[in-house]
Short mmCIF file of C-alpha atoms in Angstrom, two decimals:
data_model
loop_
_atom_site.label_atom_id
_atom_site.label_comp_id
_atom_site.label_asym_id
_atom_site.label_seq_id
_atom_site.Cartn_x
_atom_site.Cartn_y
_atom_site.Cartn_z
CA UNK A 1 69.35 17.09 81.54
CA UNK A 2 66.46 16.50 83.88
CA UNK A 3 64.74 19.52 82.35
CA UNK A 4 64.95 18.07 78.81
CA UNK A 5 63.62 14.65 80.11
CA UNK A 6 60.60 16.43 81.57
CA UNK A 7 60.03 18.14 78.24
CA UNK A 8 60.18 14.76 76.41
CA UNK A 9 57.63 13.24 78.87
CA UNK A 10 55.33 16.22 78.36
CA UNK A 11 55.71 15.82 74.57
CA UNK A 12 54.84 12.06 74.87
CA UNK A 13 51.78 12.86 76.97
CA UNK A 14 50.80 15.52 74.44
CA UNK A 15 51.29 13.02 71.60
CA UNK A 16 49.13 10.41 73.42
CA UNK A 17 46.41 12.91 74.03
CA UNK A 18 46.48 14.04 70.40
CA UNK A 19 46.42 10.38 69.29
CA UNK A 20 43.50 9.68 71.63
CA UNK A 21 41.72 12.75 70.36
CA UNK A 22 42.28 11.70 66.76
CA UNK A 23 40.93 8.21 67.56
CA UNK A 24 37.96 9.68 69.36
CA UNK A 25 37.25 11.98 66.46
CA UNK A 26 37.60 9.06 64.02
CA UNK A 27 35.23 6.96 66.13
CA UNK A 28 32.76 9.84 66.30
CA UNK A 29 33.00 10.32 62.53
CA UNK A 30 32.44 6.59 62.02
CA UNK A 31 29.42 6.62 64.32
CA UNK A 32 28.05 9.64 62.52
CA UNK A 33 28.59 8.01 59.14
CA UNK A 34 26.93 4.82 60.38
CA UNK A 35 23.99 6.79 61.74
CA UNK A 36 23.71 8.71 58.46
CA UNK A 37 23.90 5.49 56.45
CA UNK A 38 21.27 3.87 58.68
CA UNK A 39 19.05 6.93 58.34
CA UNK A 40 19.51 6.96 54.56
CA UNK A 41 18.66 3.27 54.38
CA UNK A 42 15.57 3.76 56.53
CA UNK A 43 14.45 6.69 54.38
CA UNK A 44 15.00 4.63 51.23
CA UNK A 45 12.95 1.77 52.68
CA UNK A 46 10.15 4.11 53.71
CA UNK A 47 10.16 5.65 50.23
CA UNK A 48 9.87 2.21 48.62
CA UNK A 49 7.10 1.30 51.04
CA UNK A 50 5.29 4.53 50.19
CA UNK A 51 5.54 3.81 46.46
CA UNK A 52 4.11 0.29 46.96
CA UNK A 53 1.25 1.65 49.11
CA UNK A 54 0.46 4.27 46.45
CA UNK A 55 0.45 1.63 43.69
CA UNK A 56 -1.79 -0.70 45.75
CA UNK A 57 -4.23 2.12 46.53
CA UNK A 58 -4.34 3.12 42.85
CA UNK A 59 -4.99 -0.47 41.74
CA UNK A 60 -7.77 -0.94 44.32
CA UNK A 61 -9.43 2.32 43.26
CA UNK A 62 -9.33 1.14 39.63
CA UNK A 63 -10.86 -2.24 40.65
CA UNK A 64 -13.56 -0.48 42.70
CA UNK A 65 -14.48 1.75 39.77
CA UNK A 66 -14.35 -1.13 37.27
CA UNK A 67 -16.52 -3.42 39.42
CA UNK A 68 -18.74 -0.66 40.73
CA UNK A 69 -20.93 -0.66 37.63
CA UNK A 70 -23.53 -3.20 36.72
CA UNK A 71 -26.84 -2.85 38.48
CA UNK A 72 -26.61 0.83 39.20
CA UNK A 73 -29.05 2.37 36.82
CA UNK A 74 -32.35 2.34 38.71
CA UNK A 75 -35.43 3.43 36.79
CA UNK A 76 -34.63 3.59 33.06
CA UNK A 77 -34.49 7.13 31.73
CA UNK A 78 -36.15 6.60 28.37
CA UNK A 79 -39.67 5.41 27.64
CA UNK A 80 -38.23 2.83 25.24
CA UNK A 81 -36.03 1.33 27.98
CA UNK A 82 -38.97 1.33 30.41
CA UNK A 83 -41.13 -0.50 27.87
CA UNK A 84 -38.39 -3.03 27.27
CA UNK A 85 -38.20 -3.85 31.00
CA UNK A 86 -41.98 -4.16 31.21
CA UNK A 87 -41.92 -6.50 28.19
CA UNK A 88 -39.24 -8.67 29.84
CA UNK A 89 -41.15 -8.84 33.13
CA UNK A 90 -44.43 -9.59 31.39
CA UNK A 91 -42.75 -12.45 29.53
CA UNK A 92 -41.63 -13.85 32.88
CA UNK A 93 -44.77 -13.64 35.02
CA UNK A 94 -47.54 -12.67 32.59
CA UNK A 95 -50.27 -15.30 32.42
CA UNK A 96 -49.25 -16.97 35.69
CA UNK A 97 -51.93 -16.78 38.41
CA UNK A 98 -51.12 -14.37 41.23
CA UNK A 99 -52.77 -14.03 44.60
CA UNK A 100 -51.27 -11.56 47.04
CA UNK A 101 -47.63 -12.56 47.40
CA UNK A 102 -48.21 -15.96 45.84
CA UNK A 103 -47.21 -16.71 42.26
CA UNK A 104 -48.52 -19.84 40.57
CA UNK A 105 -51.42 -22.22 40.94
CA UNK A 106 -52.53 -22.04 44.61
CA UNK A 107 -53.07 -25.83 44.49
CA UNK A 108 -49.57 -26.56 43.11
CA UNK A 109 -48.12 -29.60 44.94
CA UNK A 110 -44.82 -27.88 45.88
CA UNK A 111 -44.28 -24.53 47.62
CA UNK A 112 -41.13 -22.44 47.59
CA UNK A 113 -40.92 -19.56 50.03
CA UNK A 114 -38.49 -16.91 48.85
CA UNK A 115 -37.30 -14.55 51.58
CA UNK A 116 -35.89 -11.47 49.92
CA UNK A 117 -35.04 -7.82 50.32
CA UNK A 118 -35.91 -5.74 47.26
CA UNK A 119 -32.62 -3.83 47.53
CA UNK A 120 -30.52 -6.99 47.92
CA UNK A 121 -28.21 -7.49 44.91
CA UNK A 122 -27.91 -11.26 45.45
CA UNK A 123 -31.71 -11.51 45.40
CA UNK A 124 -31.48 -9.75 42.06
CA UNK A 125 -28.97 -12.39 40.93
CA UNK A 126 -31.46 -15.11 41.83
CA UNK A 127 -34.48 -13.30 40.39
CA UNK A 128 -32.74 -12.70 37.09
CA UNK A 129 -30.64 -15.88 37.24
CA UNK A 130 -32.25 -19.14 38.36
CA UNK A 131 -35.84 -17.92 38.84
CA UNK A 132 -36.88 -17.46 35.15
CA UNK A 133 -36.13 -21.13 34.46
CA UNK A 134 -38.12 -22.21 37.54
CA UNK A 135 -41.07 -20.10 36.39
CA UNK A 136 -40.95 -21.63 32.94
CA UNK A 137 -40.45 -25.24 33.98
CA UNK A 138 -42.40 -25.58 37.21
CA UNK A 139 -44.65 -22.61 37.93
CA UNK A 140 -46.25 -22.33 34.50
CA UNK A 141 -46.94 -26.08 34.52
CA UNK A 142 -48.75 -25.71 37.86
CA UNK A 143 -46.34 -27.87 39.85
CA UNK A 144 -44.74 -25.13 41.92
CA UNK A 145 -46.01 -22.03 43.64
CA UNK A 146 -43.68 -19.35 44.97
CA UNK A 147 -44.38 -17.06 47.87
CA UNK A 148 -42.34 -13.87 48.19
CA UNK A 149 -41.66 -12.96 51.80
CA UNK A 150 -39.77 -9.99 53.21
CA UNK A 151 -36.59 -10.00 55.24
CA UNK A 152 -34.61 -6.81 55.73
CA UNK A 153 -30.94 -7.27 54.93
CA UNK A 154 -29.58 -4.90 52.29
CA UNK A 155 -31.92 -1.98 52.90
CA UNK A 156 -30.23 0.22 55.45
CA UNK A 157 -33.22 2.17 56.75
CA UNK A 158 -35.98 0.05 58.36
CA UNK A 159 -38.57 2.67 57.39
CA UNK A 160 -37.54 2.53 53.73
CA UNK A 161 -37.65 -1.26 53.86
CA UNK A 162 -41.16 -1.19 55.30
CA UNK A 163 -42.35 1.42 52.78
CA UNK A 164 -41.04 -0.44 49.71
CA UNK A 165 -42.36 -3.78 50.95
CA UNK A 166 -45.80 -2.32 51.68
CA UNK A 167 -45.75 -0.82 48.18
CA UNK A 168 -45.17 -4.32 46.79
CA UNK A 169 -47.90 -5.83 49.00
CA UNK A 170 -50.30 -3.07 47.92
CA UNK A 171 -49.74 -4.16 44.31
CA UNK A 172 -50.51 -7.67 45.60
CA UNK A 173 -53.95 -6.42 46.67
CA UNK A 174 -54.60 -6.21 42.93
CA UNK A 175 -52.78 -9.54 42.37
CA UNK A 176 -49.87 -7.76 40.72
CA UNK A 177 -47.21 -7.98 43.41
CA UNK A 178 -44.92 -10.17 41.32
CA UNK A 179 -44.88 -7.55 38.55
CA UNK A 180 -43.81 -4.99 41.13
CA UNK A 181 -41.15 -7.29 42.66
CA UNK A 182 -39.74 -8.31 39.26
CA UNK A 183 -39.66 -4.68 38.09
CA UNK A 184 -37.93 -3.64 41.31
CA UNK A 185 -35.18 -6.23 40.85
CA UNK A 186 -34.82 -5.50 37.12
CA UNK A 187 -34.40 -1.80 37.84
CA UNK A 188 -32.58 -2.11 41.14
CA UNK A 189 -30.39 0.93 41.81
CA UNK A 190 -27.02 1.41 43.42
CA UNK A 191 -26.97 0.25 46.99
CA UNK A 192 -26.96 2.86 49.75
CA UNK A 193 -27.50 5.57 47.15
CA UNK A 194 -30.94 6.37 48.57
CA UNK A 195 -32.59 5.67 45.21
CA UNK A 196 -35.77 4.27 46.79
CA UNK A 197 -37.79 7.44 47.11
CA UNK A 198 -41.52 8.05 46.85
CA UNK A 199 -40.97 9.13 43.25
CA UNK A 200 -39.11 5.87 42.50
CA UNK A 201 -41.94 3.76 43.96
CA UNK A 202 -44.55 5.76 42.06
CA UNK A 203 -42.66 5.32 38.78
CA UNK A 204 -42.26 1.61 39.44
CA UNK A 205 -45.97 1.21 40.19
CA UNK A 206 -46.69 3.18 37.02
CA UNK A 207 -44.86 0.51 35.03
CA UNK A 208 -46.95 -2.39 36.44
CA UNK A 209 -49.33 -3.37 33.62
CA UNK A 210 -52.95 -2.65 34.53
CA UNK A 211 -52.31 -1.48 38.09
CA UNK A 212 -54.92 0.94 39.38
CA UNK A 213 -52.67 3.60 40.85
CA UNK A 214 -55.38 5.32 42.90
CA UNK A 215 -56.32 2.04 44.51
CA UNK A 216 -52.63 1.14 45.02
CA UNK A 217 -51.98 4.48 46.76
CA UNK A 218 -54.99 3.97 49.06
CA UNK A 219 -54.02 0.35 49.87
CA UNK A 220 -50.55 1.41 50.99
CA UNK A 221 -52.15 2.91 54.13
CA UNK A 222 -53.70 -0.39 55.20
CA UNK A 223 -52.33 -1.42 58.61
CA UNK A 224 -52.73 -5.09 57.64
CA UNK A 225 -49.90 -4.73 55.12
CA UNK A 226 -47.48 -3.44 57.75
CA UNK A 227 -48.47 -6.39 59.95
CA UNK A 228 -47.72 -8.71 57.05
CA UNK A 229 -44.18 -7.33 56.75
CA UNK A 230 -43.69 -7.89 60.49
CA UNK A 231 -45.10 -11.40 60.18
CA UNK A 232 -42.62 -12.22 57.38
CA UNK A 233 -39.75 -11.00 59.52
CA UNK A 234 -40.93 -13.18 62.40
CA UNK A 235 -41.20 -16.20 60.09
CA UNK A 236 -37.66 -15.56 58.84
CA UNK A 237 -36.37 -15.28 62.39
CA UNK A 238 -38.13 -18.52 63.37
CA UNK A 239 -36.49 -20.24 60.41
CA UNK A 240 -33.12 -18.87 61.54
CA UNK A 241 -32.59 -16.76 58.42
CA UNK A 242 -30.33 -13.76 58.66
CA UNK A 243 -29.48 -13.25 55.01
CA UNK A 244 -31.26 -13.04 51.69
CA UNK A 245 -32.16 -14.76 49.50
CA UNK A 246 -33.18 -17.60 51.81
CA UNK A 247 -35.56 -20.37 50.91
CA UNK A 248 -37.98 -22.84 52.42
CA UNK A 249 -39.20 -25.67 50.24
CA UNK A 250 -41.69 -28.48 50.73
CA UNK A 251 -44.99 -30.02 49.82
CA UNK A 252 -47.84 -27.55 49.86
CA UNK A 253 -49.67 -27.78 53.15
CA UNK A 254 -46.84 -29.76 54.72
CA UNK A 255 -43.78 -28.68 56.63
CA UNK A 256 -41.44 -26.48 54.64
CA UNK A 257 -37.74 -26.99 55.22
CA UNK A 258 -34.78 -24.69 54.75
CA UNK A 259 -33.33 -25.12 51.28
CA UNK A 260 -29.82 -24.00 50.42
CA UNK A 261 -29.28 -24.19 46.66
CA UNK A 262 -25.59 -23.24 46.71
CA UNK A 263 -26.08 -21.15 43.57
CA UNK A 264 -28.48 -18.39 42.59
CA UNK A 265 -27.86 -18.32 38.91
CA UNK A 266 -28.33 -21.99 38.06
CA UNK A 267 -31.72 -23.73 38.43
CA UNK A 268 -30.24 -27.25 38.71
CA UNK A 269 -30.28 -27.57 42.55
CA UNK A 270 -33.87 -26.26 42.64
CA UNK A 271 -34.91 -28.63 39.86
CA UNK A 272 -33.44 -31.64 41.66
CA UNK A 273 -35.16 -30.75 44.96
CA UNK A 274 -38.53 -30.08 43.28
CA UNK A 275 -38.39 -33.34 41.29
CA UNK A 276 -37.63 -35.23 44.51
CA UNK A 277 -40.62 -33.67 46.26
CA UNK A 278 -42.92 -34.39 43.31
CA UNK A 279 -41.86 -38.06 43.30
CA UNK A 280 -42.21 -38.54 47.07
CA UNK B 1 5.09 -15.97 58.81
CA UNK B 2 5.56 -19.22 56.89
CA UNK B 3 2.98 -20.88 59.16
CA UNK B 4 0.50 -18.03 58.61
CA UNK B 5 1.05 -18.14 54.85
CA UNK B 6 0.50 -21.90 54.82
CA UNK B 7 -2.84 -21.47 56.61
CA UNK B 8 -3.78 -18.73 54.12
CA UNK B 9 -2.79 -21.06 51.29
CA UNK B 10 -5.14 -23.69 52.70
CA UNK B 11 -8.05 -21.23 52.97
CA UNK B 12 -7.56 -19.87 49.44
CA UNK B 13 -7.06 -23.40 48.10
CA UNK B 14 -10.33 -24.56 49.66
CA UNK B 15 -12.25 -21.56 48.29
CA UNK B 16 -10.75 -22.14 44.83
CA UNK B 17 -11.89 -25.78 45.01
CA UNK B 18 -15.38 -24.62 46.10
CA UNK B 19 -15.53 -22.18 43.19
CA UNK B 20 -14.60 -24.68 40.50
CA UNK B 21 -16.48 -27.68 41.94
CA UNK B 22 -19.66 -25.72 42.64
CA UNK B 23 -19.71 -27.23 46.16
CA UNK B 24 -21.33 -25.38 49.05
CA UNK B 25 -18.65 -24.03 51.39
CA UNK B 26 -18.70 -25.17 55.01
CA UNK B 27 -20.13 -22.28 57.03
CA UNK B 28 -21.34 -22.06 60.61
CA UNK B 29 -23.55 -19.02 59.97
CA UNK B 30 -27.26 -19.55 59.28
CA UNK B 31 -28.36 -19.12 55.68
CA UNK B 32 -24.79 -19.90 54.56
CA UNK B 33 -23.69 -16.35 53.68
CA UNK B 34 -20.32 -17.87 52.62
CA UNK B 35 -22.10 -19.59 49.76
CA UNK B 36 -23.92 -16.39 48.85
CA UNK B 37 -20.65 -14.48 48.76
CA UNK B 38 -18.90 -17.23 46.79
CA UNK B 39 -21.66 -17.31 44.19
CA UNK B 40 -21.99 -13.56 43.86
CA UNK B 41 -20.74 -11.55 40.90
CA UNK B 42 -17.89 -10.27 43.08
CA UNK B 43 -16.43 -13.77 43.42
CA UNK B 44 -14.71 -13.16 40.10
CA UNK B 45 -12.56 -10.32 38.84
CA UNK B 46 -12.37 -10.02 35.04
CA UNK B 47 -13.47 -13.66 34.85
CA UNK B 48 -10.79 -14.88 37.26
CA UNK B 49 -12.05 -16.28 40.60
CA UNK B 50 -10.85 -14.07 43.45
CA UNK B 51 -10.11 -17.26 45.40
CA UNK B 52 -7.61 -18.24 42.68
CA UNK B 53 -6.05 -14.76 42.81
CA UNK B 54 -5.67 -15.26 46.58
CA UNK B 55 -4.15 -18.70 46.08
CA UNK B 56 -1.58 -17.33 43.62
CA UNK B 57 -0.87 -14.46 46.02
CA UNK B 58 -0.18 -16.81 48.94
CA UNK B 59 2.07 -18.98 46.73
CA UNK B 60 4.09 -15.89 45.78
CA UNK B 61 4.30 -14.76 49.43
CA UNK B 62 5.49 -18.23 50.43
CA UNK B 63 8.05 -18.13 47.62
CA UNK B 64 9.39 -14.80 48.81
CA UNK B 65 9.64 -16.12 52.37
CA UNK B 66 11.49 -19.25 51.29
CA UNK B 67 13.89 -17.29 49.06
CA UNK B 68 17.34 -16.44 50.43
CA UNK B 69 16.72 -13.70 52.92
CA UNK B 70 17.90 -10.30 51.90
CA UNK B 71 16.68 -6.79 51.24
CA UNK B 72 15.10 -7.83 47.93
CA UNK B 73 13.26 -10.84 49.40
CA UNK B 74 11.98 -8.80 52.35
CA UNK B 75 10.83 -6.06 49.98
CA UNK B 76 9.07 -8.63 47.78
CA UNK B 77 7.22 -10.08 50.79
CA UNK B 78 6.20 -6.60 51.92
CA UNK B 79 4.97 -5.63 48.46
CA UNK B 80 3.01 -8.85 48.07
CA UNK B 81 1.39 -8.67 51.50
CA UNK B 82 0.51 -5.00 50.98
CA UNK B 83 -1.13 -5.95 47.69
CA UNK B 84 -2.92 -8.84 49.42
CA UNK B 85 -4.09 -6.53 52.20
CA UNK B 86 -5.43 -4.02 49.67
CA UNK B 87 -7.26 -6.72 47.75
CA UNK B 88 -8.67 -8.18 50.98
CA UNK B 89 -9.82 -4.71 52.03
CA UNK B 90 -11.64 -4.35 48.68
CA UNK B 91 -13.33 -7.74 49.09
CA UNK B 92 -14.33 -7.00 52.69
CA UNK B 93 -15.81 -3.69 51.52
CA UNK B 94 -17.85 -5.59 48.91
CA UNK B 95 -19.00 -8.08 51.55
CA UNK B 96 -20.03 -5.47 54.10
CA UNK B 97 -21.36 -2.64 51.96
CA UNK B 98 -22.45 -4.23 48.69
CA UNK B 99 -23.52 -7.77 49.50
CA UNK B 100 -24.26 -7.25 53.21
CA UNK B 101 -22.94 -10.74 53.87
CA UNK B 102 -19.92 -11.85 55.76
CA UNK B 103 -18.00 -14.99 54.87
CA UNK B 104 -15.94 -16.63 57.63
CA UNK B 105 -13.39 -17.93 55.13
CA UNK B 106 -12.87 -14.48 53.62
CA UNK B 107 -12.56 -12.91 57.07
CA UNK B 108 -9.97 -15.49 58.13
CA UNK B 109 -7.94 -14.81 54.99
CA UNK B 110 -8.24 -11.05 55.57
CA UNK B 111 -6.95 -11.45 59.15
CA UNK B 112 -4.07 -13.66 57.98
CA UNK B 113 -2.97 -11.27 55.25
CA UNK B 114 -3.25 -8.30 57.64
CA UNK B 115 -0.98 -10.03 60.15
CA UNK B 116 1.42 -10.95 57.35
CA UNK B 117 1.48 -7.34 56.17
CA UNK B 118 2.24 -5.97 59.66
CA UNK B 119 4.98 -8.56 60.21
CA UNK B 120 6.52 -8.07 56.78
CA UNK B 121 6.59 -4.26 57.12
CA UNK B 122 8.24 -4.59 60.51
CA UNK B 123 10.73 -7.10 59.08
CA UNK B 124 11.46 -4.89 56.07
CA UNK B 125 11.98 -1.69 58.08
CA UNK B 126 14.07 -3.47 60.69
CA UNK B 127 16.34 -4.77 57.96
CA UNK B 128 18.77 -7.63 58.44
CA UNK B 129 20.66 -8.51 61.62
CA UNK B 130 23.81 -6.72 60.44
CA UNK B 131 23.94 -3.03 61.28
CA UNK B 132 24.04 -0.67 58.39
CA UNK B 133 27.58 0.19 59.50
CA UNK B 134 28.79 -3.13 58.18
CA UNK B 135 29.01 -1.32 54.89
CA UNK B 136 28.70 2.30 55.95
CA UNK B 137 28.69 3.68 52.46
CA UNK B 138 25.87 1.46 51.31
CA UNK B 139 22.51 3.00 50.64
CA UNK B 140 19.17 1.30 50.35
CA UNK B 141 19.55 1.21 46.59
CA UNK B 142 22.98 -0.41 46.94
CA UNK B 143 21.52 -3.03 49.23
CA UNK B 144 18.69 -3.72 46.84
CA UNK B 145 21.16 -4.29 44.06
CA UNK B 146 23.55 -6.31 46.17
CA UNK B 147 21.08 -8.00 48.46
CA UNK B 148 23.05 -9.58 51.30
CA UNK B 149 22.24 -13.11 52.26
CA UNK B 150 22.18 -14.06 55.88
CA UNK B 151 21.14 -17.62 55.57
CA UNK B 152 17.84 -19.21 55.03
CA UNK B 153 14.66 -17.26 55.52
CA UNK B 154 12.75 -17.78 58.70
CA UNK B 155 9.43 -16.63 59.95
#
């Protein structure tokens, strides 16, 4: 009797152990399933995230390519295109008195100082945007004179900046700097593409109507021109300018004040400020 | 996240107003590079002001944050902030390498959208408060189809 009781107890203990083992195994299976489900969910989320990142990158690349165009051409390839640019520039500044970096009647009652970098695309926006109207309305009528001054912003290499600015000033020695500046902006190349080479400057100078190239080449070595670039930079620093285009406007011979037009494509703010100065 | 989005909404709203009114944006930097950036050719994309695109983006992000929280809402926020981050990166590239100007307003929006992106990715990968074991057989796709709701969204 006692022997069979012992057997029953052993069977019970065995049953309990088997039950516990089954529960343990079930719990382990559940944990494993949960871990697998969590892993699958995480993988699914990462996959979705990866797809979104890929789509965003693709869209941005398309936008970059689509907006990358525009003013990228540099010197026109064909003679016809070159002539067309020269015609446009001549229509803008031809017939207006020039003296060094000054455009317009030297005795004009109002002076606008234009601080620019020849490689700066926003300067190009101004030169091709608001400036033509100012030339037509105020400069041709002898009421406004514009002085082009240099401030390095867009040009990455200081040496390149100095070289291109001296090239412009050398054209100014023959009172043709504004042709050079206008041509540079009209044919401005892609930024940071290194398009401003000696060949580029030579071709640009070759487009300036009536420029004596031998004289221009000799004038580029004049130390006074390099000093003039440095002097412009100093003037810009004194005025607190760090970006281009920046402007100073005022009565000729008087104190020029910083002028912020708020737009570079519309002449209206310039017109209002010039009219005010003429009336005062 | 809602607070950040609201600030971003304010920045984009102000820049949209500046674009359409022609006003000069408030800027502490000399020469007002903000104005130069706002008036540049890159201030519009296919004729649509980028400030308006930003404004619409922030409105959508806010909408996704205020929607009932679930896998779908979290995914929507993540997708939108990733898109916003990409667009901001493009605009910052244009500012630094094409225009060589930096606009404080654009930078602030770029920082906001970057923070929103980091937070939304973390929120999306973390998932909801319930462990996945609550429905062990569910996969990500299941959850996306049957997005659980755990109350109102919070930032």
